[in-house]
Amino acid sequence: MRGMNTSLITTGDIVKRFGAVTALAGVSIDIAEGETVAIMGPSGSGKSTLLHCLSGVLVPDHGTVTFAGTALSRLPDAQRSHRRLRELGFVFQDSQLIPELPARENVALPLMLTGTPTRSALRAADETLARLGLAELRDRRPGEMSGGQAQRAAIARALVGSPRAIFADEPSGALDQATGHEMMQLLTAAVSMAGTALVVVTHDLNVARWCSRLIEIRDGLIHSDRPLAVDRSREAEAIR
Ligand code: ADP
Ligand code: MG
């Protein structure tokens, strides 16, 4: 596992506007390697915008985002998206799997898009699915999976390239509570084993409790930022 105190993502006073709307009004955060962070706040408070700025999907109007020592906002678009595919993983509210492809090909996609030969990308996908206890999903298309299984496959896709950080925006938003709980158990166990940082946007405190830190956003500003007690024993049974 990587050191917990080395900084992975640092934002310096970032501001992001959409026309007249100020989505982020000056946010400074430091996220360490391997840290698990939940972001909560009312609808429209800027959570998704913050996640997009942290992950280089959006470039802030002012301020900087530094990822592993590189100023993301200064990279040309092509380089930024290459690094995003290589070093970051994403999980969304709906799995966003490609319906035509079986799970293993969906999971292999981030590798194939960045030039890994198909054969090794598929091998890595199979290994990741197996490591997460999802080998049975390998040949299933999204239409042949439950919502919870599709989210698990999406977690495998996020992890396949051994990213340094995973970003999840309301990952359990479309799942019932028990399935959401299992999904968070799998996700947090996997990042904990790999030393991957995790940033999860959620409006559910039960989801946030899987993380070791809670940041509350209001009106585009950090309202509070505090540690959470994580019960690591809950992770134990997730991965065999
Ligand atoms: P949250 O995820 O907390 O619900 P968002 O970050 O999505 O909030 O949005 C923050 C504010 O920015 C909202 O007022 C939203 O309407 C606005 N906003 C977000 N994305 C866009 C966009 N692409 N175009 C215009 N306004 C946007
Ligand atoms: Mg949002």
XYZ file of C-alpha atoms and ligand atoms in Angstrom:
268
model
C 0.000 0.000 0.000
C 1.206 3.482 -0.820
C 1.936 5.954 1.974
C -1.136 7.621 3.416
C 0.381 11.041 3.910
C 1.755 11.735 0.477
C -0.387 14.209 -1.333
C -2.029 12.905 -4.512
C -4.462 15.642 -5.525
C -4.192 19.265 -4.454
C -6.525 22.052 -5.476
C -5.653 25.677 -4.901
C -8.686 27.936 -4.552
C -10.550 26.631 -7.595
C -13.428 28.576 -9.099
C -15.766 27.189 -11.764
C -18.601 29.153 -13.356
C -21.282 28.133 -15.833
C -22.522 31.411 -17.271
C -23.947 33.369 -14.359
C -23.830 30.367 -12.004
C -20.802 29.996 -9.760
C -20.634 26.248 -9.181
C -17.359 26.385 -7.205
C -16.492 29.599 -5.408
C -12.929 28.898 -4.227
C -12.159 25.374 -3.036
C -8.831 24.209 -1.658
C -8.452 20.526 -0.859
C -5.574 18.149 -0.401
C -6.211 14.439 -0.925
C -3.542 11.936 0.084
C -2.557 8.747 -1.742
C -4.914 5.981 -0.696
C -7.275 8.307 1.134
C -11.040 7.667 0.972
C -13.122 10.833 0.860
C -16.895 11.317 0.762
C -18.344 14.539 -0.598
C -21.839 15.475 0.563
C -24.025 18.524 0.144
C -27.400 19.712 -1.134
C -28.406 19.272 -4.760
C -26.756 21.939 -6.912
C -24.074 22.746 -4.322
C -21.198 21.902 -6.686
C -20.341 18.292 -5.768
C -20.224 16.930 -9.316
C -18.397 19.997 -10.552
C -15.789 19.494 -7.840
C -15.402 15.827 -8.783
C -14.980 16.795 -12.436
C -12.336 19.393 -11.575
C -10.466 16.978 -9.275
C -10.383 14.377 -12.053
C -9.437 16.702 -14.891
C -12.753 16.304 -16.733
C -13.317 20.047 -16.292
C -10.707 22.768 -16.089
C -11.479 25.414 -13.437
C -11.718 29.070 -14.447
C -9.318 30.047 -11.667
C -7.006 28.101 -9.409
C -5.007 24.956 -9.970
C -5.482 21.217 -9.735
C -2.320 19.233 -9.209
C -2.451 15.466 -9.662
C 0.631 13.488 -8.629
C 2.777 16.554 -9.089
C 1.378 17.571 -12.492
C -0.791 20.664 -12.967
C -3.745 19.029 -14.751
C -5.195 22.333 -15.853
C -2.061 23.139 -17.834
C -1.987 19.906 -19.832
C -3.329 19.949 -23.389
C -6.726 18.194 -23.680
C -5.328 15.068 -25.356
C -2.710 14.528 -22.663
C -5.219 15.210 -19.924
C -7.627 12.585 -21.244
C -4.816 10.080 -21.730
C -3.759 10.493 -18.105
C -7.381 10.277 -17.040
C -7.808 6.907 -18.748
C -4.479 5.629 -17.466
C -4.367 6.858 -13.895
C -7.957 7.421 -12.849
C -11.045 5.261 -12.605
C -14.667 6.400 -12.744
C -17.919 4.982 -11.425
C -21.224 6.690 -12.248
C -24.779 6.456 -10.989
C -25.737 4.091 -13.780
C -23.001 1.717 -14.783
C -22.497 3.240 -18.256
C -21.424 -0.130 -19.556
C -21.664 -0.563 -23.316
C -24.774 -2.722 -23.889
C -23.346 -4.655 -26.846
C -20.224 -5.819 -25.002
C -19.828 -8.618 -22.441
C -18.489 -7.625 -19.041
C -14.900 -8.622 -19.789
C -14.773 -6.364 -22.859
C -16.386 -3.485 -20.982
C -13.803 -3.908 -18.226
C -10.954 -4.101 -20.755
C -12.017 -0.893 -22.503
C -9.956 1.711 -20.570
C -6.831 -0.317 -21.367
C -7.684 -0.816 -25.033
C -8.429 2.889 -25.466
C -4.919 3.713 -24.319
C -3.144 1.247 -26.559
C -2.912 -1.994 -24.580
C -3.156 -4.914 -27.032
C -6.567 -6.602 -26.916
C -5.254 -9.916 -25.650
C -3.484 -8.452 -22.604
C -6.340 -6.031 -21.943
C -8.796 -8.950 -21.840
C -6.447 -10.935 -19.619
C -6.244 -8.005 -17.203
C -10.040 -7.692 -17.297
C -10.472 -11.394 -16.450
C -7.981 -11.084 -13.592
C -9.710 -8.014 -12.204
C -13.152 -9.644 -12.391
C -11.783 -12.758 -10.670
C -10.023 -10.743 -7.974
C -13.310 -8.997 -7.169
C -15.188 -12.297 -7.052
C -17.056 -11.437 -10.271
C -15.770 -14.160 -12.597
C -19.337 -15.339 -13.224
C -20.144 -12.005 -14.918
C -17.359 -12.348 -17.482
C -19.411 -13.221 -20.539
C -22.634 -11.447 -19.601
C -23.840 -8.352 -21.389
C -25.251 -5.515 -19.267
C -28.818 -6.557 -20.187
C -28.124 -9.933 -18.540
C -27.025 -8.400 -15.229
C -28.908 -6.905 -12.281
C -28.267 -3.247 -11.429
C -25.965 -4.282 -8.601
C -24.006 -6.644 -10.845
C -23.625 -3.942 -13.485
C -22.246 -1.565 -10.830
C -19.798 -4.274 -9.761
C -18.645 -4.694 -13.341
C -18.266 -0.904 -13.502
C -16.070 -1.073 -10.396
C -13.925 -3.692 -12.136
C -13.657 -1.369 -15.150
C -12.589 1.490 -12.872
C -9.903 -0.688 -11.259
C -8.528 -2.545 -14.277
C -5.704 -0.110 -15.016
C -4.530 0.035 -11.366
C -5.464 3.722 -11.147
C -4.142 6.000 -8.417
C -7.605 7.378 -7.734
C -11.211 6.382 -8.324
C -13.986 8.957 -8.603
C -17.562 7.902 -8.023
C -20.589 10.195 -8.469
C -23.628 8.859 -6.602
C -22.528 5.269 -7.335
C -25.347 3.761 -5.280
C -27.948 6.317 -6.350
C -29.865 3.809 -8.479
C -29.538 0.833 -6.099
C -31.603 -0.249 -3.122
C -29.950 0.144 0.258
C -28.695 -3.432 0.662
C -27.255 -3.543 -2.853
C -25.682 -0.113 -2.380
C -24.114 -1.354 0.838
C -22.603 -4.375 -0.941
C -21.342 -2.144 -3.738
C -19.584 0.204 -1.282
C -18.163 -2.766 0.585
C -16.623 -4.090 -2.624
C -15.372 -0.686 -3.738
C -13.765 0.277 -0.431
C -12.213 -3.155 0.064
C -10.723 -3.038 -3.430
C -9.233 0.449 -3.061
C -7.939 -0.363 0.387
C -6.115 -3.451 -0.918
C -4.648 -1.549 -3.850
C -3.818 1.672 -1.985
C -6.016 3.606 -4.411
C -7.541 6.920 -3.372
C -11.338 7.126 -3.548
C -13.539 10.200 -3.863
C -17.270 9.456 -3.593
C -20.072 11.963 -4.056
C -23.182 10.849 -2.208
C -26.240 12.194 -0.427
C -26.403 9.133 1.787
C -24.502 9.254 5.068
C -24.503 5.446 5.157
C -22.502 5.503 1.940
C -20.192 8.248 3.217
C -19.434 6.183 6.315
C -17.383 3.810 4.191
C -14.847 6.624 3.781
C -12.337 8.007 6.277
C -13.068 11.659 5.580
C -16.212 13.682 4.927
C -16.239 16.996 3.070
C -19.501 18.948 3.012
C -20.058 21.387 0.185
C -22.534 24.255 0.298
C -22.969 26.895 -2.379
C -19.676 25.998 -4.007
C -17.648 26.258 -0.822
C -16.332 23.766 1.724
C -18.681 23.906 4.683
C -16.896 21.264 6.754
C -14.072 18.786 6.368
C -13.628 16.127 9.026
C -12.384 12.609 9.618
C -14.857 9.739 9.841
C -14.315 6.598 11.855
C -14.184 3.679 9.433
C -14.994 0.202 10.576
C -12.481 -1.734 8.494
C -13.772 -5.048 9.779
C -16.804 -4.554 7.525
C -14.521 -4.833 4.502
C -13.089 -8.190 5.423
C -15.768 -10.391 3.914
C -16.087 -8.412 0.652
C -13.090 -9.954 -1.059
C -12.181 -13.535 -0.565
P -24.363 18.870 -7.447
O -23.586 17.756 -8.064
O -23.933 19.204 -6.047
O -25.839 18.629 -7.509
P -23.357 20.419 -9.676
O -21.904 20.482 -9.475
O -23.875 19.475 -10.696
O -24.088 20.202 -8.276
O -23.891 21.853 -10.089
C -23.540 23.052 -9.371
C -24.232 24.228 -10.053
O -23.674 24.404 -11.364
C -25.735 24.042 -10.252
O -26.350 25.289 -10.115
C -25.822 23.529 -11.679
O -27.057 23.875 -12.242
C -24.682 24.261 -12.356
N -24.102 23.491 -13.470
C -23.409 22.326 -13.366
N -22.992 21.888 -14.568
C -23.420 22.803 -15.467
C -23.320 22.926 -16.894
N -22.644 22.020 -17.600
N -23.898 23.988 -17.463
C -24.554 24.914 -16.730
N -24.694 24.863 -15.391
C -24.138 23.834 -14.769
Mg -24.187 15.968 -8.946
